[in-house]
CSV table of C-alpha atoms and ligand atoms in Angstrom, one decimal:
chain,number,residue,atom,x,y,z
A,1,MET,CA,2.5,2.3,11.3
A,2,VAL,CA,3.2,5.7,9.9
A,3,ASP,CA,6.1,8.1,9.8
A,4,LEU,CA,4.7,11.6,9.8
A,5,LYS,CA,8.0,13.1,11.1
A,6,GLY,CA,10.1,11.8,8.2
A,7,GLN,CA,7.5,13.1,5.8
A,8,TYR,CA,7.5,16.6,7.4
A,9,GLN,CA,11.3,16.9,7.5
A,10,LYS,CA,11.3,16.7,3.6
A,11,ILE,CA,8.9,19.6,3.2
A,12,LYS,CA,9.7,21.5,6.4
A,13,PRO,CA,10.9,24.9,5.0
A,14,GLU,CA,7.9,25.2,2.7
A,15,VAL,CA,5.4,24.1,5.4
A,16,ASP,CA,6.9,26.3,8.1
A,17,ALA,CA,6.8,29.3,5.8
A,18,ALA,CA,3.1,28.6,4.9
A,19,ILE,CA,2.1,28.3,8.5
A,20,GLN,CA,4.0,31.5,9.4
A,21,SER,CA,2.3,33.4,6.6
A,22,VAL,CA,-1.2,32.4,7.9
A,23,ILE,CA,-0.2,33.6,11.4
A,24,ASP,CA,1.1,36.9,9.9
A,25,SER,CA,-2.1,37.4,8.0
A,26,THR,CA,-4.2,36.5,11.2
A,27,SER,CA,-6.8,35.3,8.8
A,28,PHE,CA,-7.3,32.1,10.7
A,29,ILE,CA,-10.9,31.3,9.5
A,30,ASN,CA,-11.7,31.0,5.8
A,31,GLY,CA,-8.5,32.7,4.8
A,32,GLN,CA,-7.1,32.7,1.2
A,33,ALA,CA,-5.4,29.4,1.7
A,34,VAL,CA,-8.8,27.6,2.1
A,35,LYS,CA,-10.0,29.0,-1.2
A,36,ASP,CA,-6.7,28.2,-3.0
A,37,PHE,CA,-6.6,24.7,-1.7
A,38,ALA,CA,-10.2,24.0,-2.6
A,39,THR,CA,-9.5,25.3,-6.2
A,40,ASN,CA,-6.3,23.2,-6.5
A,41,LEU,CA,-8.1,20.1,-5.2
A,42,GLU,CA,-10.9,20.6,-7.7
A,43,LYS,CA,-8.3,20.7,-10.5
A,44,TYR,CA,-6.5,17.6,-9.1
A,45,LEU,CA,-9.7,15.5,-8.8
A,46,GLY,CA,-11.4,16.8,-11.9
A,47,VAL,CA,-14.5,17.9,-10.0
A,48,LYS,CA,-16.5,21.1,-10.2
A,49,HIS,CA,-16.8,21.8,-6.5
A,50,VAL,CA,-14.7,21.0,-3.4
A,51,ILE,CA,-16.2,22.3,-0.2
A,52,PRO,CA,-13.7,22.0,2.7
A,53,CYS,CA,-15.0,21.2,6.2
A,54,GLY,CA,-13.9,20.2,9.7
A,55,ASN,CA,-13.2,16.5,9.3
A,56,GLY,CA,-14.3,13.4,7.3
A,57,THR,CA,-17.1,12.5,9.7
A,58,ASP,CA,-18.6,16.0,9.4
A,59,ALA,CA,-18.3,15.7,5.6
A,60,LEU,CA,-20.5,12.5,5.7
A,61,GLN,CA,-23.0,14.2,8.0
A,62,ILE,CA,-23.2,17.4,5.9
A,63,ALA,CA,-23.7,15.3,2.8
A,64,MET,CA,-26.7,13.6,4.3
A,65,MET,CA,-28.1,16.9,5.6
A,66,ALA,CA,-27.6,18.6,2.3
A,67,LEU,CA,-29.5,15.7,0.6
A,68,LYS,CA,-32.4,16.4,3.0
A,69,LEU,CA,-32.5,12.8,4.2
A,70,LYS,CA,-35.0,12.4,7.1
A,71,PRO,CA,-35.8,9.9,9.9
A,72,GLY,CA,-37.1,6.7,8.4
A,73,ASP,CA,-34.9,6.9,5.4
A,74,GLU,CA,-32.6,4.0,4.9
A,75,VAL,CA,-29.0,4.3,3.9
A,76,ILE,CA,-27.0,1.3,2.7
A,77,VAL,CA,-23.5,1.0,4.2
A,78,PRO,CA,-20.9,-1.8,4.2
A,79,ALA,CA,-20.7,-3.8,7.4
A,80,PHE,CA,-16.9,-3.7,7.1
A,81,THR,CA,-15.8,-0.1,7.5
A,82,TYR,CA,-14.8,2.6,10.0
A,83,VAL,CA,-17.6,3.5,12.3
A,84,ALA,CA,-18.0,7.1,11.1
A,85,THR,CA,-19.7,5.9,7.9
A,86,ALA,CA,-22.7,4.5,9.9
A,87,GLU,CA,-22.4,6.8,12.9
A,88,VAL,CA,-23.6,9.9,11.1
A,89,ILE,CA,-26.6,8.0,9.7
A,90,GLY,CA,-27.6,7.0,13.3
A,91,LEU,CA,-26.9,10.5,14.5
A,92,LEU,CA,-29.3,12.0,12.0
A,93,GLY,CA,-32.0,9.5,13.0
A,94,LEU,CA,-31.7,7.7,9.6
A,95,THR,CA,-31.5,3.9,9.4
A,96,PRO,CA,-28.2,2.3,8.5
A,97,VAL,CA,-28.7,-0.9,6.5
A,98,MET,CA,-25.6,-2.9,6.6
A,99,VAL,CA,-24.6,-5.1,3.7
A,100,ASP,CA,-21.7,-7.6,3.2
A,101,VAL,CA,-18.5,-6.9,1.3
A,102,ASN,CA,-16.5,-8.8,-1.3
A,103,PRO,CA,-13.9,-10.8,0.7
A,104,LYS,CA,-11.2,-10.1,-2.0
A,105,THR,CA,-11.6,-6.4,-2.4
A,106,PHE,CA,-13.0,-5.6,1.1
A,107,THR,CA,-15.6,-3.3,-0.6
A,108,VAL,CA,-19.4,-3.4,-1.3
A,109,GLU,CA,-20.7,-4.5,-4.7
A,110,ARG,CA,-23.9,-4.1,-6.6
A,111,GLN,CA,-25.0,-7.7,-5.7
A,112,ASN,CA,-24.7,-6.9,-2.0
A,113,ILE,CA,-26.6,-3.7,-2.3
A,114,VAL,CA,-29.4,-4.8,-4.6
A,115,LYS,CA,-30.7,-7.2,-2.0
A,116,ALA,CA,-31.0,-4.5,0.7
A,117,ILE,CA,-33.0,-2.0,-1.3
A,118,THR,CA,-36.6,-1.3,0.0
A,119,ALA,CA,-39.1,1.5,-0.6
A,120,ASN,CA,-37.4,3.5,2.1
A,121,THR,CA,-33.9,3.3,0.7
A,122,LYS,CA,-32.6,6.8,-0.2
A,123,ALA,CA,-28.8,6.5,-0.5
A,124,ILE,CA,-25.9,4.2,-0.8
A,125,VAL,CA,-22.5,4.9,0.8
A,126,PRO,CA,-19.8,2.9,-1.0
A,127,VAL,CA,-16.5,3.1,1.0
A,128,HIS,CA,-13.3,2.9,-1.0
A,129,LEU,CA,-11.6,0.9,1.8
A,130,PHE,CA,-7.9,0.8,2.2
A,131,GLY,CA,-7.2,2.8,-0.9
A,132,GLN,CA,-8.9,1.1,-3.7
A,133,SER,CA,-12.1,2.1,-5.5
A,134,CYS,CA,-15.3,0.1,-5.2
A,135,ASP,CA,-16.5,-1.3,-8.5
A,136,MET,CA,-18.5,1.9,-9.1
A,137,GLU,CA,-20.0,1.4,-12.6
A,138,PRO,CA,-22.6,-1.2,-11.6
A,139,ILE,CA,-23.3,0.7,-8.3
A,140,LEU,CA,-23.9,4.0,-10.2
A,141,LYS,CA,-26.2,2.2,-12.7
A,142,LEU,CA,-28.2,0.6,-9.9
A,143,ALA,CA,-28.5,3.9,-8.1
A,144,LYS,CA,-29.7,5.6,-11.2
A,145,GLU,CA,-32.3,2.9,-11.9
A,146,GLN,CA,-33.6,3.1,-8.4
A,147,GLY,CA,-33.3,6.9,-7.9
A,148,LEU,CA,-30.8,6.6,-5.0
A,149,TYR,CA,-28.1,9.0,-4.0
A,150,VAL,CA,-24.5,7.8,-3.9
A,151,ILE,CA,-22.3,9.3,-1.2
A,152,GLU,CA,-18.8,8.0,-1.7
A,153,ASP,CA,-16.7,7.6,1.5
A,154,ASN,CA,-13.3,8.5,0.0
A,155,ALA,CA,-11.5,9.0,3.3
A,156,GLN,CA,-9.0,6.3,2.5
A,157,ALA,CA,-8.6,6.5,-1.2
A,158,ILE,CA,-7.9,10.1,-2.3
A,159,GLY,CA,-5.9,10.0,-5.5
A,160,ALA,CA,-7.2,6.5,-6.6
A,161,GLU,CA,-8.6,6.3,-10.1
A,162,TYR,CA,-11.4,4.1,-11.4
A,163,THR,CA,-11.7,3.0,-15.0
A,164,PHE,CA,-15.2,2.6,-16.6
A,165,SER,CA,-15.8,-0.1,-19.2
A,166,ASP,CA,-15.7,2.5,-22.0
A,167,GLY,CA,-12.2,3.5,-20.9
A,168,ARG,CA,-13.2,6.7,-19.1
A,169,LYS,CA,-11.3,7.3,-15.9
A,170,ALA,CA,-12.5,9.2,-12.8
A,171,LYS,CA,-10.9,9.9,-9.4
A,172,THR,CA,-12.6,8.3,-6.4
A,173,GLY,CA,-14.9,10.7,-4.7
A,174,THR,CA,-16.0,12.4,-7.9
A,175,MET,CA,-18.3,9.7,-9.4
A,176,GLY,CA,-21.3,9.7,-7.0
A,177,THR,CA,-23.7,12.5,-6.0
A,178,ILE,CA,-21.3,13.6,-3.3
A,179,GLY,CA,-17.8,12.4,-2.3
A,180,CYS,CA,-16.5,12.8,1.2
A,181,THR,CA,-12.9,12.8,2.3
A,182,SER,CA,-10.8,13.2,5.4
A,183,PHE,CA,-7.5,15.0,6.0
A,184,PHE,CA,-6.8,13.2,9.3
A,185,PRO,CA,-2.9,13.2,9.7
A,186,SER,CA,-2.5,9.5,8.8
A,187,LYS,CA,-4.7,9.6,5.7
A,188,ASN,CA,-3.0,9.7,2.3
A,189,LEU,CA,-3.5,13.5,2.1
A,190,GLY,CA,-3.2,14.4,5.8
A,191,CYS,CA,-3.0,17.7,7.5
A,192,TYR,CA,-1.5,18.5,11.0
A,193,GLY,CA,-4.8,18.3,12.8
A,194,ASP,CA,-8.4,17.7,11.6
A,195,GLY,CA,-9.8,18.4,8.2
A,196,GLY,CA,-12.2,17.1,5.6
A,197,ALA,CA,-14.0,18.0,2.4
A,198,LEU,CA,-17.0,17.2,0.2
A,199,CYS,CA,-16.9,17.1,-3.6
A,200,THR,CA,-19.7,17.4,-6.1
A,201,ASN,CA,-20.4,18.2,-9.8
A,202,ASP,CA,-23.9,19.6,-9.0
A,203,ASP,CA,-23.9,23.4,-8.7
A,204,ALA,CA,-27.1,23.6,-6.6
A,205,LEU,CA,-26.0,20.9,-4.3
A,206,ALA,CA,-22.6,22.5,-3.8
A,207,GLU,CA,-24.4,25.7,-2.7
A,208,ARG,CA,-26.6,23.7,-0.3
A,209,ILE,CA,-23.5,22.0,1.1
A,210,ARG,CA,-21.8,25.3,1.8
A,211,MET,CA,-25.0,26.6,3.5
A,212,VAL,CA,-25.4,23.5,5.7
A,213,ALA,CA,-21.7,23.6,6.7
A,214,ASN,CA,-22.1,27.3,7.6
A,215,HIS,CA,-25.0,27.3,10.1
A,216,GLY,CA,-27.6,26.9,7.4
A,217,GLN,CA,-27.0,30.5,6.2
A,218,LYS,CA,-26.4,31.9,2.8
A,219,LYS,CA,-26.4,35.5,4.0
A,220,LYS,CA,-24.8,36.2,7.3
A,221,TYR,CA,-27.3,36.0,10.2
A,222,TYR,CA,-30.2,34.8,7.9
A,223,HIS,CA,-30.6,31.1,8.5
A,224,SER,CA,-32.8,29.1,6.1
A,225,VAL,CA,-32.1,25.6,7.4
A,226,ILE,CA,-30.7,23.9,10.5
A,227,GLY,CA,-27.0,23.5,9.7
A,228,CYS,CA,-23.8,23.0,11.6
A,229,ASN,CA,-20.4,24.7,12.0
A,230,SER,CA,-17.7,22.8,10.1
A,231,ARG,CA,-14.7,24.6,8.7
A,232,LEU,CA,-11.2,23.7,7.5
A,233,ASP,CA,-8.7,25.9,9.4
A,234,THR,CA,-6.6,28.2,7.2
A,235,ILE,CA,-3.4,26.8,8.7
A,236,GLN,CA,-4.5,23.3,7.8
A,237,ALA,CA,-5.5,24.4,4.3
A,238,ALA,CA,-2.1,26.0,3.8
A,239,ILE,CA,-0.3,22.8,4.8
A,240,LEU,CA,-2.6,20.7,2.6
A,241,ASP,CA,-2.0,22.9,-0.4
A,242,ILE,CA,1.7,22.1,-0.2
A,243,LYS,CA,1.1,18.4,0.4
A,244,LEU,CA,-1.4,18.1,-2.5
A,245,LYS,CA,1.5,18.9,-4.8
A,246,HIS,CA,3.3,15.8,-3.5
A,247,LEU,CA,0.2,13.5,-3.4
A,248,ASP,CA,1.0,11.5,-6.6
A,249,GLU,CA,4.6,11.1,-5.4
A,250,TYR,CA,3.3,9.9,-2.0
A,251,GLY,CA,1.0,7.5,-3.8
A,252,LYS,CA,3.9,6.1,-5.8
A,253,ALA,CA,6.0,5.6,-2.6
A,254,ARG,CA,3.1,3.7,-1.0
A,255,HIS,CA,2.6,1.7,-4.2
A,256,ASP,CA,6.3,0.8,-4.4
A,257,ALA,CA,6.3,-0.3,-0.8
A,258,ALA,CA,3.2,-2.4,-1.4
A,259,ALA,CA,4.8,-4.0,-4.4
A,260,TYR,CA,7.9,-4.9,-2.4
A,261,TYR,CA,5.8,-6.5,0.4
A,262,THR,CA,3.8,-8.4,-2.3
A,263,GLU,CA,6.9,-9.6,-4.1
A,264,ASN,CA,8.4,-11.0,-0.9
A,265,LEU,CA,5.2,-12.3,0.7
A,266,LYS,CA,3.2,-13.7,-2.1
A,267,ASP,CA,4.5,-17.3,-1.7
A,268,VAL,CA,4.0,-17.5,2.1
A,269,LYS,CA,1.5,-20.1,2.8
A,270,GLY,CA,-0.9,-19.0,5.5
A,271,ILE,CA,-1.5,-15.4,4.4
A,272,GLU,CA,-3.3,-13.8,1.5
A,273,ILE,CA,-1.7,-10.6,0.1
A,274,PRO,CA,-4.0,-7.6,-0.9
A,275,PHE,CA,-6.0,-8.1,-4.1
A,276,GLU,CA,-5.5,-5.4,-6.8
A,277,ALA,CA,-8.5,-4.8,-9.0
A,278,GLU,CA,-8.0,-4.2,-12.7
A,279,ASN,CA,-10.4,-1.3,-12.9
A,280,SER,CA,-8.9,0.7,-10.0
A,281,THR,CA,-5.5,2.0,-9.0
A,282,HIS,CA,-4.6,1.3,-5.4
A,283,VAL,CA,-3.2,4.1,-3.3
A,284,PHE,CA,-2.6,1.7,-0.4
A,285,HIS,CA,-3.9,3.6,2.5
A,286,GLN,CA,-3.4,0.3,4.2
A,287,TYR,CA,-1.5,-2.8,3.2
A,288,THR,CA,-3.8,-5.4,4.6
A,289,LEU,CA,-3.1,-9.2,4.8
A,290,LYS,CA,-5.6,-11.9,5.4
A,291,VAL,CA,-4.1,-14.3,7.9
A,292,LEU,CA,-5.6,-17.8,7.4
A,293,ASN,CA,-6.3,-20.7,9.8
A,294,GLY,CA,-7.0,-18.5,12.9
A,295,LYS,CA,-3.4,-17.4,13.2
A,296,ARG,CA,-4.0,-13.7,13.0
A,297,ASP,CA,-3.7,-12.8,16.6
A,298,ALA,CA,-0.6,-15.1,17.0
A,299,LEU,CA,1.1,-13.4,14.1
A,300,LYS,CA,0.3,-9.9,15.5
A,301,LYS,CA,1.8,-11.0,18.8
A,302,HIS,CA,4.9,-12.4,17.1
A,303,LEU,CA,5.4,-9.1,15.2
A,304,GLU,CA,4.9,-7.1,18.4
A,305,GLU,CA,7.6,-9.2,20.2
A,306,ASN,CA,9.9,-8.2,17.4
A,307,GLY,CA,9.1,-4.5,17.7
A,308,ILE,CA,7.0,-4.4,14.6
A,309,PRO,CA,3.6,-2.5,14.8
A,310,SER,CA,0.6,-3.9,13.1
A,311,MET,CA,-3.1,-3.0,13.3
A,312,ILE,CA,-6.4,-4.7,13.0
A,313,TYR,CA,-8.7,-2.6,10.8
A,314,TYR,CA,-11.4,-3.4,12.0
A,315,PRO,CA,-11.7,-6.0,14.8
A,316,LEU,CA,-15.5,-5.9,15.1
A,317,PRO,CA,-17.9,-5.6,12.1
A,318,LEU,CA,-20.6,-2.9,12.4
A,319,GLN,CA,-23.4,-5.4,13.0
A,320,GLU,CA,-21.6,-6.5,16.3
A,321,GLN,CA,-21.0,-3.0,17.6
A,322,GLU,CA,-23.0,-2.3,20.7
A,323,ALA,CA,-24.1,1.1,19.5
A,324,PHE,CA,-25.7,-0.3,16.4
A,325,LEU,CA,-27.4,-3.4,17.9
A,326,PHE,CA,-30.7,-1.6,18.4
A,327,ILE,CA,-31.0,0.6,15.4
A,328,THR,CA,-29.8,-1.5,12.6
A,329,ARG,CA,-31.8,-3.2,9.9
A,330,THR,CA,-29.5,-5.9,8.6
A,331,ALA,CA,-30.4,-7.2,5.2
A,332,GLU,CA,-28.7,-10.5,4.9
A,333,SER,CA,-25.8,-12.6,6.0
A,334,LEU,CA,-22.8,-10.5,6.9
A,335,ASP,CA,-20.4,-13.5,7.0
A,336,ASN,CA,-17.7,-12.0,4.9
A,337,ALA,CA,-17.5,-8.9,7.1
A,338,LYS,CA,-17.3,-11.1,10.2
A,339,LYS,CA,-14.6,-13.3,8.7
A,340,LEU,CA,-12.5,-10.3,7.7
A,341,SER,CA,-12.7,-8.9,11.2
A,342,ASP,CA,-11.2,-12.2,12.4
A,343,SER,CA,-8.5,-12.4,9.8
A,344,VAL,CA,-7.2,-9.0,8.6
A,345,LEU,CA,-3.9,-7.5,9.7
A,346,SER,CA,-2.4,-4.3,8.3
A,347,LEU,CA,1.3,-3.9,8.1
A,348,PRO,CA,3.3,-0.6,8.5
A,349,MET,CA,2.6,1.5,5.4
A,350,HIS,CA,3.6,5.0,4.7
A,351,THR,CA,5.6,7.2,2.4
A,352,GLU,CA,8.9,6.9,4.2
A,353,LEU,CA,9.1,3.1,4.5
A,354,THR,CA,12.6,1.8,3.5
A,355,SER,CA,13.3,-1.6,1.9
A,356,LYS,CA,15.6,-2.3,4.9
A,357,GLU,CA,12.7,-1.8,7.3
A,358,GLN,CA,10.5,-3.9,5.0
A,359,ASP,CA,13.1,-6.7,4.8
A,360,PHE,CA,13.0,-6.9,8.6
A,361,ILE,CA,9.2,-7.1,8.7
A,362,ILE,CA,9.1,-9.6,5.8
A,363,ASP,CA,11.8,-11.8,7.4
A,364,LYS,CA,9.8,-11.9,10.7
A,365,ILE,CA,6.6,-12.8,8.9
A,366,ARG,CA,8.3,-15.6,6.9
A,367,LYS,CA,9.9,-17.0,10.1
A,368,PHE,CA,6.5,-17.2,11.8
A,369,PHE,CA,5.2,-19.4,9.1
A,370,GLU,CA,8.2,-21.6,8.7
B,401,PLP,C1,-11.0,8.4,8.7
B,401,PLP,C2,-12.3,7.9,8.1
B,401,PLP,C3,-13.5,8.7,8.3
B,401,PLP,C4,-13.6,9.9,9.2
B,401,PLP,O1,-12.7,10.9,9.0
B,401,PLP,P1,-12.3,11.9,10.3
B,401,PLP,O2,-11.6,13.0,9.6
B,401,PLP,O3,-11.5,11.1,11.2
B,401,PLP,O4,-13.6,12.3,10.8
B,401,PLP,C5,-14.6,8.2,7.7
B,401,PLP,N1,-14.6,7.1,7.0
B,401,PLP,C6,-13.6,6.3,6.8
B,401,PLP,C7,-13.6,5.1,6.0
B,401,PLP,C8,-12.3,6.7,7.4
B,401,PLP,O5,-11.3,5.9,7.2
């Protein structure tokens, strides 16, 4: 599904030197590279504050803690997403309220969210799933009208850009109250272990986020709130700082590979190729087909038999996950999420994919539907 080895080989001397220099400095925790990377990511995203942390799940948890959400508060999440989005809500004793997604874009929209708002709703978590931005303008407007926080789950879409109706552009993760991202190795900006970050344009909130992520202390050994311990390793930051310089180039490689799949699969009856929204660039964290007529599992098996990996993100919508059966307040029908779980199939997608490899995959898919 991904080729992390091939990508490493291309930047090996730079990365190896950066790792060695962290080891030589022995400044393993909160070293200079952490600060440098945060500053460079702030510049890249066009956001005032980037606060690195341990992983993307921690980022979501810290966001909700920094916003002082408390038990009883409802947080709106898409039913079709990775579990982390809703998990931290449950962990903090908040109530996840699942809403359906648009079956074309795989993301939540204003119309899904509006029906789920109650007097207890405090925040919305739009997830920029598979590498494309949610339609943020109507969501941000709704949040403003209703006094809700917007926590963007940008784990899959770093580098994607959304265009507002007046032509203004913004990177995903920088539009809401807080943006959260992950540097898990297979993410579009991945490190060589775990990593994550939060972004915000709010100075006071940035300070609170830093405090929560650092045992609830501003001054060492003086703890004002219950916090947690979540840090990005200096070694990981040094690697990320190098990879950040290549992020747009990586995005282009993914986009080119996606365009090649699309060009050669768009006429195949029995599948739907990914939809590309006009108001967002797509950084193709995943290239996800919808397989029609209940043939998804058979196609997956056929690819497997030909040595081609494929993945189902995600086989079970949140409302059917055992862990959420008891705590979830479900607002309305979640049929689209259910249907997507039964029909989606993601193809190999990464920065090192060659057209020869893609030709092989495309050929096997076409043969299956002949
Ligand atoms: C990967 C991911 C996360 C969690 O990131 P980790 O770094 O693995 O904790 C959260 N949300 C979404 C949508 C993700 O894809």
